[in-house]
Short mmCIF file of C-alpha atoms and ligand atoms in Angstrom, two decimals:
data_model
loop_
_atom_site.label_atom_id
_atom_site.label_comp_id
_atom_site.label_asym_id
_atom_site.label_seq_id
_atom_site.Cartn_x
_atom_site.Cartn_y
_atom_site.Cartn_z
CA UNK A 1 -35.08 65.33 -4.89
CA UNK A 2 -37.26 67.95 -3.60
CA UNK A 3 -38.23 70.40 -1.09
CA UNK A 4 -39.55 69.59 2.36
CA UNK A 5 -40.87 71.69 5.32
CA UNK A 6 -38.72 71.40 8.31
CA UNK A 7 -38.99 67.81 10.26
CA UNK A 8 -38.28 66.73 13.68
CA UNK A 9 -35.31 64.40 14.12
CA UNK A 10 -35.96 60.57 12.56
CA UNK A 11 -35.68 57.82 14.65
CA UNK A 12 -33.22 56.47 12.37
CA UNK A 13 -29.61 57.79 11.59
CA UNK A 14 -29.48 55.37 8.17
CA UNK A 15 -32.31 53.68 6.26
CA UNK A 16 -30.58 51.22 4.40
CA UNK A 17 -32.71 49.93 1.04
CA UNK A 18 -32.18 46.67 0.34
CA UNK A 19 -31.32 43.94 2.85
CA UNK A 20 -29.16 42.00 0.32
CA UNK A 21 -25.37 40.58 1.55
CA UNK A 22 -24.31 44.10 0.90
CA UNK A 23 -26.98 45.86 3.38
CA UNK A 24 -26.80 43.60 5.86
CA UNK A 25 -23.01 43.89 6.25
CA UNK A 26 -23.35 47.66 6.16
CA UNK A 27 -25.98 47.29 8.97
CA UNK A 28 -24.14 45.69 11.15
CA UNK A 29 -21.06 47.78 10.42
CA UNK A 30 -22.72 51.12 11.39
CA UNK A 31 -24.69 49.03 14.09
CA UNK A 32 -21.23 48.34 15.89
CA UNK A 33 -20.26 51.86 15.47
CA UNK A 34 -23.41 52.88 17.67
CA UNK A 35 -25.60 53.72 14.82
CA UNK A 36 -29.52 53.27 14.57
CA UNK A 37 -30.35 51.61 11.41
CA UNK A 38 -33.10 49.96 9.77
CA UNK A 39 -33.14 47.77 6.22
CA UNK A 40 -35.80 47.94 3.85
CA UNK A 41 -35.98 44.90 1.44
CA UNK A 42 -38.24 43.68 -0.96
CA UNK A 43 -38.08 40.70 -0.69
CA UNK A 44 -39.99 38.12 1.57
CA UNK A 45 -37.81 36.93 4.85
CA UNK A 46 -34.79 34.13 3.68
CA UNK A 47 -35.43 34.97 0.13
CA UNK A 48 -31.26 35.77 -0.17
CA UNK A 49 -30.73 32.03 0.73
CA UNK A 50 -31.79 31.19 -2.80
CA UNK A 51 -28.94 33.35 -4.16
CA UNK A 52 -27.73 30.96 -6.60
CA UNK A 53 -24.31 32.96 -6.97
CA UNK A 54 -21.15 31.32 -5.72
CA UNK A 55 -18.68 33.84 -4.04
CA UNK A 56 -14.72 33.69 -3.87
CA UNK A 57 -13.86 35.84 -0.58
CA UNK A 58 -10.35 37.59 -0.34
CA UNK A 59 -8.23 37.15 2.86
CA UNK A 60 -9.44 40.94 3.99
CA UNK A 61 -13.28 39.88 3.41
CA UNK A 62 -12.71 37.12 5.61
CA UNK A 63 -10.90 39.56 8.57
CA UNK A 64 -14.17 41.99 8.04
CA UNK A 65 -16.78 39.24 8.08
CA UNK A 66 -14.99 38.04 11.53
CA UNK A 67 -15.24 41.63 12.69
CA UNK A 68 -18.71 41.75 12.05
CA UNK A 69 -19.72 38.00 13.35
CA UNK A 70 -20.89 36.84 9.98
CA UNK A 71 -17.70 34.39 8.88
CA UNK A 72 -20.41 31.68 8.04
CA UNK A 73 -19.86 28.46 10.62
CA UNK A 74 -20.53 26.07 7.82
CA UNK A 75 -16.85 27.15 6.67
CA UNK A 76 -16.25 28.54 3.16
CA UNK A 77 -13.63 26.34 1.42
CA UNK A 78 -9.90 27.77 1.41
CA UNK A 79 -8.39 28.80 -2.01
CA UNK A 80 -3.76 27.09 -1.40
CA UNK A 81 -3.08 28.03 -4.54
CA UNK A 82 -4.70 30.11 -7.78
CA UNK A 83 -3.44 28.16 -11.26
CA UNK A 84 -3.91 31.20 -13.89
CA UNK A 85 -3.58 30.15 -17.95
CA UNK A 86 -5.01 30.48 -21.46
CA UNK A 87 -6.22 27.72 -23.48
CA UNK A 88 -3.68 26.64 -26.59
CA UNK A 89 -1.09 29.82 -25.64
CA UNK A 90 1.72 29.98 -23.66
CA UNK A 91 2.21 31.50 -20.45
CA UNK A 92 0.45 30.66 -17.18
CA UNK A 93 1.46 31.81 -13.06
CA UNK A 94 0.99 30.24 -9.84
CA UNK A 95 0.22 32.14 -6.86
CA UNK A 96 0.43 30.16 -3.39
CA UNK A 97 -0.73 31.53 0.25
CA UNK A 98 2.47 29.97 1.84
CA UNK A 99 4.25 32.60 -0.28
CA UNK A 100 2.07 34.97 1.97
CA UNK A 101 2.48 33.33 5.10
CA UNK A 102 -1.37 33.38 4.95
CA UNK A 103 -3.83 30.17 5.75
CA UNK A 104 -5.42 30.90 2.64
CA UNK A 105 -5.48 32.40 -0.36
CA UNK A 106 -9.21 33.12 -0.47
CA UNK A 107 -12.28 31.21 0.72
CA UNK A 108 -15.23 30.15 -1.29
CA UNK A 109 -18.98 29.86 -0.03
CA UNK A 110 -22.16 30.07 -1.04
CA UNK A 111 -23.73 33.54 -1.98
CA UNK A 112 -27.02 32.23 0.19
CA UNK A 113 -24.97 30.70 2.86
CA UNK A 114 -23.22 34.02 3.22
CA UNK A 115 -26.44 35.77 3.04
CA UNK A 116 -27.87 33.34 6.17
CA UNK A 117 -24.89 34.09 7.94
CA UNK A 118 -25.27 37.83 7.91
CA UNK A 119 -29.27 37.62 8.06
CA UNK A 120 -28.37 35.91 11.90
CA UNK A 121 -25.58 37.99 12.88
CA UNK A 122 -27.89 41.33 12.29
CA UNK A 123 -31.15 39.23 14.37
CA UNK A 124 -28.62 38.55 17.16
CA UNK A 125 -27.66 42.26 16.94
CA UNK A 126 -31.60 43.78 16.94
CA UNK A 127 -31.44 45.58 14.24
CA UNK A 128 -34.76 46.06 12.35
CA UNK A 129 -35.46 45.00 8.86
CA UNK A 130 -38.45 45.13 7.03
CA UNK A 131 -39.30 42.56 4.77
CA UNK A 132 -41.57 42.77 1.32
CA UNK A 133 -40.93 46.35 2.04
CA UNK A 134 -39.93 47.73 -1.27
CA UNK A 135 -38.68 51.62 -1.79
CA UNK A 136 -40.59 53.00 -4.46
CA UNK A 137 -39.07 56.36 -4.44
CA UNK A 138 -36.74 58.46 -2.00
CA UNK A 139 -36.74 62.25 -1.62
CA UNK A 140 -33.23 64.07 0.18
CA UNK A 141 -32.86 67.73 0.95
CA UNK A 142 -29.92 69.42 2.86
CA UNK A 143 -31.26 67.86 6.05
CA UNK A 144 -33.67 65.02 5.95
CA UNK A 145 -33.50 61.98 4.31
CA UNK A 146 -36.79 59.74 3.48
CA UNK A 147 -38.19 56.52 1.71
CA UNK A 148 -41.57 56.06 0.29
CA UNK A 149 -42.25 52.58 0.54
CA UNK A 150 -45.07 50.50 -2.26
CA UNK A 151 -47.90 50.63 0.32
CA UNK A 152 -47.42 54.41 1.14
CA UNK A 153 -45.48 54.30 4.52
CA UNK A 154 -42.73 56.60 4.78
CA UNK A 155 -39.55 56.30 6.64
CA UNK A 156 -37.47 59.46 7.70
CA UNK A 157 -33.38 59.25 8.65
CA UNK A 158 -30.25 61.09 8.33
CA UNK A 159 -28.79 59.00 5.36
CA UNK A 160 -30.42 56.74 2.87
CA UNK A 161 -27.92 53.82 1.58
CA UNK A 162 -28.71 52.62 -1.22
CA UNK A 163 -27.82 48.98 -1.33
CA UNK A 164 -30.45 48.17 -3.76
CA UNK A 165 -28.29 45.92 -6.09
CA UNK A 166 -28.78 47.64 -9.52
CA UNK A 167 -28.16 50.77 -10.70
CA UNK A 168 -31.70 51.85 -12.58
CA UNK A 169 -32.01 55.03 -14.61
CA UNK A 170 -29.35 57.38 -15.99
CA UNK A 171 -27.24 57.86 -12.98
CA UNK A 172 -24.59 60.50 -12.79
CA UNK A 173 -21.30 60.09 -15.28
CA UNK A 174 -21.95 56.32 -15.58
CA UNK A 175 -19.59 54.04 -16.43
CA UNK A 176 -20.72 51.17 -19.00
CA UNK A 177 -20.43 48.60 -20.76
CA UNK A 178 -22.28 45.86 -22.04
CA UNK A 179 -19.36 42.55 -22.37
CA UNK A 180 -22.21 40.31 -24.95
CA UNK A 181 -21.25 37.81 -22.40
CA UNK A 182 -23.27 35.43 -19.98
CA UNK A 183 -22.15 34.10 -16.99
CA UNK A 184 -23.02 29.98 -16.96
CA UNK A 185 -22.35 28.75 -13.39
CA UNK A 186 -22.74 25.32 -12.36
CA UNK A 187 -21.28 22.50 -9.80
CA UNK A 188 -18.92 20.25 -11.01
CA UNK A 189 -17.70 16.54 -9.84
CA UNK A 190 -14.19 15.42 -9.97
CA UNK A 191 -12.23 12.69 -10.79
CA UNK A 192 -9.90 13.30 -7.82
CA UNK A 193 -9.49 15.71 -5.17
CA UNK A 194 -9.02 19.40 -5.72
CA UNK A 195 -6.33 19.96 -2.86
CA UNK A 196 -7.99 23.37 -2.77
CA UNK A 197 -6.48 24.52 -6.32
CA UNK A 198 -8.27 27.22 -8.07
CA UNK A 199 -8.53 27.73 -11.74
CA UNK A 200 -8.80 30.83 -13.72
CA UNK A 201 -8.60 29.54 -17.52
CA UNK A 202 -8.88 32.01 -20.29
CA UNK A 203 -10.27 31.41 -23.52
CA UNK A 204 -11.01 33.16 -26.76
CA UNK A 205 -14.92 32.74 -25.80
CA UNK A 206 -14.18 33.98 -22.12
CA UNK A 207 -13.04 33.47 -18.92
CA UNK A 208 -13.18 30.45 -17.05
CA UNK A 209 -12.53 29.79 -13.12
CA UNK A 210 -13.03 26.56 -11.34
CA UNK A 211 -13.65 27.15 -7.73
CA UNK A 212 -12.95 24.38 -4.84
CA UNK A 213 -16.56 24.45 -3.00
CA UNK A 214 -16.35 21.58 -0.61
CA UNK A 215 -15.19 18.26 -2.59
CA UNK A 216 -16.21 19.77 -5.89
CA UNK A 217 -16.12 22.31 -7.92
CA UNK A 218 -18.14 25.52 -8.33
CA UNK A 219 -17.43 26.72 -11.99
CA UNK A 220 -18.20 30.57 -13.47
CA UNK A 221 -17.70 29.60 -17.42
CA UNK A 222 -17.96 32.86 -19.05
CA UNK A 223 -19.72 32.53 -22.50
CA UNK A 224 -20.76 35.28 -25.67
CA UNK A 225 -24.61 35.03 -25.20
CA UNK A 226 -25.99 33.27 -27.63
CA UNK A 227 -23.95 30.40 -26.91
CA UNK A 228 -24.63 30.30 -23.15
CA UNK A 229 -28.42 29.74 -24.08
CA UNK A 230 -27.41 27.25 -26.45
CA UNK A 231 -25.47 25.41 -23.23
CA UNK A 232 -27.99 25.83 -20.93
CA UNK A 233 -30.29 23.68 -22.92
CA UNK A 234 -27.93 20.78 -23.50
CA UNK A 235 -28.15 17.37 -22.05
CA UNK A 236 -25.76 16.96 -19.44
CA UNK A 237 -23.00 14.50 -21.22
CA UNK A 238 -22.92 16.98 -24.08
CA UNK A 239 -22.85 20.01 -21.61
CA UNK A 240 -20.12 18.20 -19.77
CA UNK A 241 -17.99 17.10 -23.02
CA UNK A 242 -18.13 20.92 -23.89
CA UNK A 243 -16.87 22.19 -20.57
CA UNK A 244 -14.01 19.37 -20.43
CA UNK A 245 -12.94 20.90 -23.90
CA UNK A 246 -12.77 24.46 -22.79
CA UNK A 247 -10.94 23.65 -19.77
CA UNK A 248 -8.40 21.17 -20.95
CA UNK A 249 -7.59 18.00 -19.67
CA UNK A 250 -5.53 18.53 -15.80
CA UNK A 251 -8.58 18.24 -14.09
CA UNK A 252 -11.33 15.60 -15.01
CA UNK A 253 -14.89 16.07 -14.50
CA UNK A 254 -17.66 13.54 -13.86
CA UNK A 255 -20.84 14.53 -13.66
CA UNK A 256 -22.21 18.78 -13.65
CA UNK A 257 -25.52 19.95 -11.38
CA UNK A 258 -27.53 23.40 -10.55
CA UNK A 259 -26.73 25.51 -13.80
CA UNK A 260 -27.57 29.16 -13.91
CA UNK A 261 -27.12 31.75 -16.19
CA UNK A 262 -26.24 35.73 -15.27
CA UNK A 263 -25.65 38.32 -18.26
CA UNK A 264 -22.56 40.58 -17.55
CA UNK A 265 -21.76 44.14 -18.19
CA UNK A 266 -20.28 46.58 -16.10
CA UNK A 267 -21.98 49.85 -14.95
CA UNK A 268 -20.55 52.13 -12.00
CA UNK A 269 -21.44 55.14 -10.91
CA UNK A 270 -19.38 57.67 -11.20
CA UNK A 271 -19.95 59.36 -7.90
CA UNK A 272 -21.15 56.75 -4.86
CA UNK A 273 -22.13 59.77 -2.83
CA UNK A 274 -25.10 62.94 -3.50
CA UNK A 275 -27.51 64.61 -1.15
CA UNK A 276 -27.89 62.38 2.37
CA UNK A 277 -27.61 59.47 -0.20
CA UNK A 278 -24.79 56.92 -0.41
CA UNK A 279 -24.67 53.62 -2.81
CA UNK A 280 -22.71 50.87 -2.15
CA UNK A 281 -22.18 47.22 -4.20
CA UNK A 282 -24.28 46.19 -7.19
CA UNK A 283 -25.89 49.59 -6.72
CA UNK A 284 -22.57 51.70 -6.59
CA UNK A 285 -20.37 49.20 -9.10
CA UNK A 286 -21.88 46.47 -11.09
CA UNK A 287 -18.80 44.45 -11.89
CA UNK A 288 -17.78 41.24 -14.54
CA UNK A 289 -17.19 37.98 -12.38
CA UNK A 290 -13.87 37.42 -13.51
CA UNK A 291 -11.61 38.36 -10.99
CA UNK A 292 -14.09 37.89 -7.86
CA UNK A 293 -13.50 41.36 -6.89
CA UNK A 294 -18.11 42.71 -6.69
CA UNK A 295 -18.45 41.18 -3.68
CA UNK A 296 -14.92 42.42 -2.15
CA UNK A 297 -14.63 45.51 -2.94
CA UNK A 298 -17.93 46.13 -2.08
CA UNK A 299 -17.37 44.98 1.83
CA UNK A 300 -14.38 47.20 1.45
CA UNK A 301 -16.60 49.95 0.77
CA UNK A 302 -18.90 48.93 3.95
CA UNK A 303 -15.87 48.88 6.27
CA UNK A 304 -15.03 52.34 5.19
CA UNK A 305 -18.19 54.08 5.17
CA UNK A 306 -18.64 52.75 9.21
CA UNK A 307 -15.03 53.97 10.07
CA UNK A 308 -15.89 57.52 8.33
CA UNK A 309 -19.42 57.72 10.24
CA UNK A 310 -18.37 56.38 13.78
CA UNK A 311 -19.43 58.38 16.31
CA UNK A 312 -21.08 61.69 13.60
CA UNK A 313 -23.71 63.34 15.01
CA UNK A 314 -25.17 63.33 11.73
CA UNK A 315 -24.13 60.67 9.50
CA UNK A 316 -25.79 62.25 6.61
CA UNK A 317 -23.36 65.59 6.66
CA UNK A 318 -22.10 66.36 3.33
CA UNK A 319 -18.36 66.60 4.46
CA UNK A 320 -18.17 63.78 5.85
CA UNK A 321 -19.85 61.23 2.50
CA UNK A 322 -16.94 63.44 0.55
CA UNK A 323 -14.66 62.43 3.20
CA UNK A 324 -15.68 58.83 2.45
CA UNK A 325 -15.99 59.17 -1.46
CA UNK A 326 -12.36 60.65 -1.83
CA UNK A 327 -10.50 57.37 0.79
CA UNK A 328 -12.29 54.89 -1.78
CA UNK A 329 -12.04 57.03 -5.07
CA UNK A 330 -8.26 54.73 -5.84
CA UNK A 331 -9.94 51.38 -4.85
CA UNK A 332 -12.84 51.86 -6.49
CA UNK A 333 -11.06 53.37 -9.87
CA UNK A 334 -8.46 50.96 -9.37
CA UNK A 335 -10.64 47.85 -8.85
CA UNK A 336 -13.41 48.36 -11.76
CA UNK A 337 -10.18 49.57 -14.33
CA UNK A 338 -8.38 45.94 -13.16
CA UNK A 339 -11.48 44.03 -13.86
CA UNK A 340 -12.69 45.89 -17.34
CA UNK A 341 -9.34 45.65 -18.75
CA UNK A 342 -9.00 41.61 -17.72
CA UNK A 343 -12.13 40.95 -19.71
CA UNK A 344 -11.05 42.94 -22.31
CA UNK A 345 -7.53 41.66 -23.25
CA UNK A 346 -8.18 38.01 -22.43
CA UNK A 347 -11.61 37.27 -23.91
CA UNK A 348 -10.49 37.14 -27.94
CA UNK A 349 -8.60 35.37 -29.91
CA UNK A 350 -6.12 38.51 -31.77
CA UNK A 351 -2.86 36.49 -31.74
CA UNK A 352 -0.92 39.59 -31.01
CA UNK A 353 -2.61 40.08 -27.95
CA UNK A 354 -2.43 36.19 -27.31
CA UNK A 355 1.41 37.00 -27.23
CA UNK A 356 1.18 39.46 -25.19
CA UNK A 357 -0.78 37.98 -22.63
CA UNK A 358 1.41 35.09 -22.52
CA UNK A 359 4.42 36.85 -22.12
CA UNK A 360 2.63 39.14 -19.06
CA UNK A 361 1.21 35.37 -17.57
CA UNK A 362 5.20 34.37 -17.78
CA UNK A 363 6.69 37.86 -16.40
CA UNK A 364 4.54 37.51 -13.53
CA UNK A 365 5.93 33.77 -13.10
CA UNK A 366 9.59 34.60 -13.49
CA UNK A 367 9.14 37.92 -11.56
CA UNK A 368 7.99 37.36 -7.98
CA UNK A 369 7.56 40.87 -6.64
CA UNK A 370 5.28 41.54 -9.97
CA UNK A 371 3.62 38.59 -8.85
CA UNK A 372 3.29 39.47 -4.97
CA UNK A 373 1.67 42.79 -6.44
CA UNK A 374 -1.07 41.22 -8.27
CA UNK A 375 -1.60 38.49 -5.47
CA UNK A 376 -1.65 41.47 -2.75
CA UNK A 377 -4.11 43.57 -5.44
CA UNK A 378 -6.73 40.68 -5.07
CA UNK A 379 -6.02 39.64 -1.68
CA UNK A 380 -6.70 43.32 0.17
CA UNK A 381 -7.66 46.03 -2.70
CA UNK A 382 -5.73 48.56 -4.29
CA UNK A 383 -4.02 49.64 -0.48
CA UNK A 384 -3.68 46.38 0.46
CA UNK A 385 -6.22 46.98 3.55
CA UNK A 386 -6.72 46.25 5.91
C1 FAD B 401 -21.89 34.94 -11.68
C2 FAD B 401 -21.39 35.89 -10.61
C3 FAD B 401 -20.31 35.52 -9.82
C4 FAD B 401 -19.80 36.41 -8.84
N1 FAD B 401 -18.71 36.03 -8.13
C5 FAD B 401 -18.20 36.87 -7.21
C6 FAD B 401 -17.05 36.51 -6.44
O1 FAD B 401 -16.49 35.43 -6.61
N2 FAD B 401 -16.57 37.37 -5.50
C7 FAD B 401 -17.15 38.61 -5.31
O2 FAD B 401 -16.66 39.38 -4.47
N3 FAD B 401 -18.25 38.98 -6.01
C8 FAD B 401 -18.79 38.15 -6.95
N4 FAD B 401 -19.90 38.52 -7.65
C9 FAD B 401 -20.54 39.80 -7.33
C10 FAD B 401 -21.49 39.68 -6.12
O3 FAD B 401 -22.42 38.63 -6.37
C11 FAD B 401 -22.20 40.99 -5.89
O4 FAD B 401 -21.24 42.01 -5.71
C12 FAD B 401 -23.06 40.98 -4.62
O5 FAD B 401 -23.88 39.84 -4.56
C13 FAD B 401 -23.92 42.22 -4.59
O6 FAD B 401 -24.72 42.23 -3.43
P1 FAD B 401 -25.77 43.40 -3.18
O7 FAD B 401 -26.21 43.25 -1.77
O8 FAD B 401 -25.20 44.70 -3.65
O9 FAD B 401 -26.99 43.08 -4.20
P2 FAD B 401 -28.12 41.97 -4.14
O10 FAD B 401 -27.60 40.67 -3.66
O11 FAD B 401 -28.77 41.99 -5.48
O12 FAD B 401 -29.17 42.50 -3.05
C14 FAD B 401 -30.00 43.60 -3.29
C15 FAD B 401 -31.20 43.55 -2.34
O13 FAD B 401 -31.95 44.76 -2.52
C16 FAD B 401 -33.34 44.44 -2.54
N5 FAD B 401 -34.04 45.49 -3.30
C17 FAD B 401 -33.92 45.77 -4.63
N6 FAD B 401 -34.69 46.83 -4.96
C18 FAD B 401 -35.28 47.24 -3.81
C19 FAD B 401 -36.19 48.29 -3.49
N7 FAD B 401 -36.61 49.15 -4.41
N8 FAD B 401 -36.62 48.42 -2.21
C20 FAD B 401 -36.18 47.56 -1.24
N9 FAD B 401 -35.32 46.55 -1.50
C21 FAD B 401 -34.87 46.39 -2.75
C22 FAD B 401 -33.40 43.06 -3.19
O14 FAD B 401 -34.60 42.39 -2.81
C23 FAD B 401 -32.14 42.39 -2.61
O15 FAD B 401 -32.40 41.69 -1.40
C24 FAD B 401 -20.42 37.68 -8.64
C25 FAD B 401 -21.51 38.04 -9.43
C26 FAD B 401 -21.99 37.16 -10.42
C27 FAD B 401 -23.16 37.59 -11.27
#
């Protein structure tokens, strides 16, 4: 940060850097709250379409993507019932959305599809973004905000939101840690039809969810990182005989497509707000897979931020990013603790904890409103919102 002379008022209440799924739903948040914004991106035009990340939606993601006319047309496929287990141990729950008078449990699309969506939605709302337009370096004082871009350009606003999808550097009191563990994601065929069942599996390697996309599958097989590589490179029988093995035999698979590989850790920031500045999704929280939650929470975040700024005469005012920092501070905590702690007591094989993760798996199957918590947890965030 440093010192500026005084500047006339920018043309822009918030730059937003980075036009990912995260930016663009933040755009056209503020945008309905009668903001000016503008998004900065990298990237060329469409490049988000390639995402090849597959994303399960919560209920509430689906309520705020309506909101924000972005609920992709194509139709994400709806999650009836989540089938949670671990391989060779007792112990496993169902959850089912009839038991929450709800359509669905979730929905499952696309990261790319999502991203198209959201790229349309903020074209039919005018709001400006500028493509292969990367930020190399943003300077914030008590009352102006502004981003340098590569080619020199500079672009002045209130607030800079930092949707950049990483978190570089050493940022304030960061949370981290590095899980040795690869995401492998891939689309499977079945034998039969899924009857929109989704599996989260946990083995002593790692998590592993199967996720109804259309007729198939869309699987997240969470692997230690040497042996994702090894994976990646086998032919497909042998791939496929190794997934069937991890998963177990109740749902058969006949051929796999598209894999990818994604290494995991988890790094939040400590503090999403500082001077003018705000970060939100992979550049405020950088979460494991395994619950679905990166995605959610960070929409969560998005929703919140436009509700705090409606309206402001200046967005950027300190008192009101602490206003917004202290509503998400339990979410946030609450969401990133849920996920670190999932990885960590269900990917090894300690037979103690084996036990006790089978006896949890069958409290929360003989206990309903233990049950309802968890299923509510996931479905709307730590207040159940919205
Ligand atoms: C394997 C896997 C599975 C997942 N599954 C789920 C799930 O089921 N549910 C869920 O909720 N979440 C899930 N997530 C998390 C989810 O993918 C992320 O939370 C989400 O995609 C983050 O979006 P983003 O917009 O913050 O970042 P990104 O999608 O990375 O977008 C960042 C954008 O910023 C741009 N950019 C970067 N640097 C600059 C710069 N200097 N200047 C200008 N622009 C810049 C980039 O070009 C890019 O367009 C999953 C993640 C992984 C890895």
């Amino acid at each position: 940060m440093t010192d500026s002379p005084p500047r006339s008022a920018p043309e822009t209440d918030v730059l937003i850097v980075g036009a990912g799924p995260v930016g663009l739903a933040l755009g056209l948040a503020l945008h309905r709250r009668g903001l000016r914004v503008c998004l900065a991106d990298a990237r060329p035009d469409g490049a988000g379409e390639r995402d090849a990340r597959v994303l399960a939606l919560a209920h509430g993601s689906r309520q705020t993507l309506e909101r924000l006319g972005a609920w992709p047309e194509s139709g994400p496929s709806p999650i009836s019932t989540i089938h949670i287990s671990q391989r060779g141990r007792l112990g496993r729950t169902t959850m089912r959305a009839a038991e929450y008078q709800l359509p669905a449990l979730g929905y499952v699309t696309p990261a790319g599809v999502l991203y198209g969506s959201l790229r349309a939605a903020a074209e039919r709302a005018g709001i400006q973004i500028l493509h292969e337009a990367e930020v190399t370096r943003v300077d914030t004082t008590a009352t102006h905000a502004q981003a340098v871009l590569g080619d020199g350009r500079t672009l002045d606003a209130r607030l800079l939101a930092c949707c950049e999808g990483a978190i570089h550097g050493a940022a304030d009191a960061l949370r981290t840690r590095d899980y040795h563990q690869h995401a492998l994601i891939l689309r499977v065929q079945i034998a039969a039809p899924h009857q929109g069942i989704a599996y989260e599996r946990f083995t002593p390697e790692g998590p592993l969810a199967l996720l109804p996309l259309g007729e198939d599958y869309s699987v997240v097989w969470t692997l230690p990182a040497a042996q994702a590589e090894q994976y990646m490179a086998l032919p497909e029988a042998d791939f496929r005989a190794a997934l069937q093995a991890a998963f177990g035999n109740r749902v058969r698979f006949t051929a796999t497509h598209e894999r990818a590989r994604f290494p995991l850790g988890l790094r939040a920031r400590g503090n999403p707000v500082g001077t003018r500045c705000v970060w939100l999704g992979n550049a405020a929280q950088t979460l494991h897979p395994v619950a679905g939650q990166g995605f959610n929470l960070a929409l969560r975040d998005v929703w919140a931020l436009a509700e705090t700024l409606a309206d402001a005469a200046d967005p950027g005012e300190a008192r009101l990013l602490a206003a917004y920092a202290h509503a998400r501070a339990l979410d946030r905590r609450s969401t990133i603790g849920f996920t670190d702690s999932l990885v960590r007591l269900f990917s090894n094989d300690d037979p103690l904890l084996a036990h006790a993760r089978g006896a949890g798996l069958l409290a929360l199957d003989l206990c309903p409103p233990l049950r309802h918590f968890v299923a509510k947890r996931m479905l709307f965030g730590a207040r159940a919102w919205p």
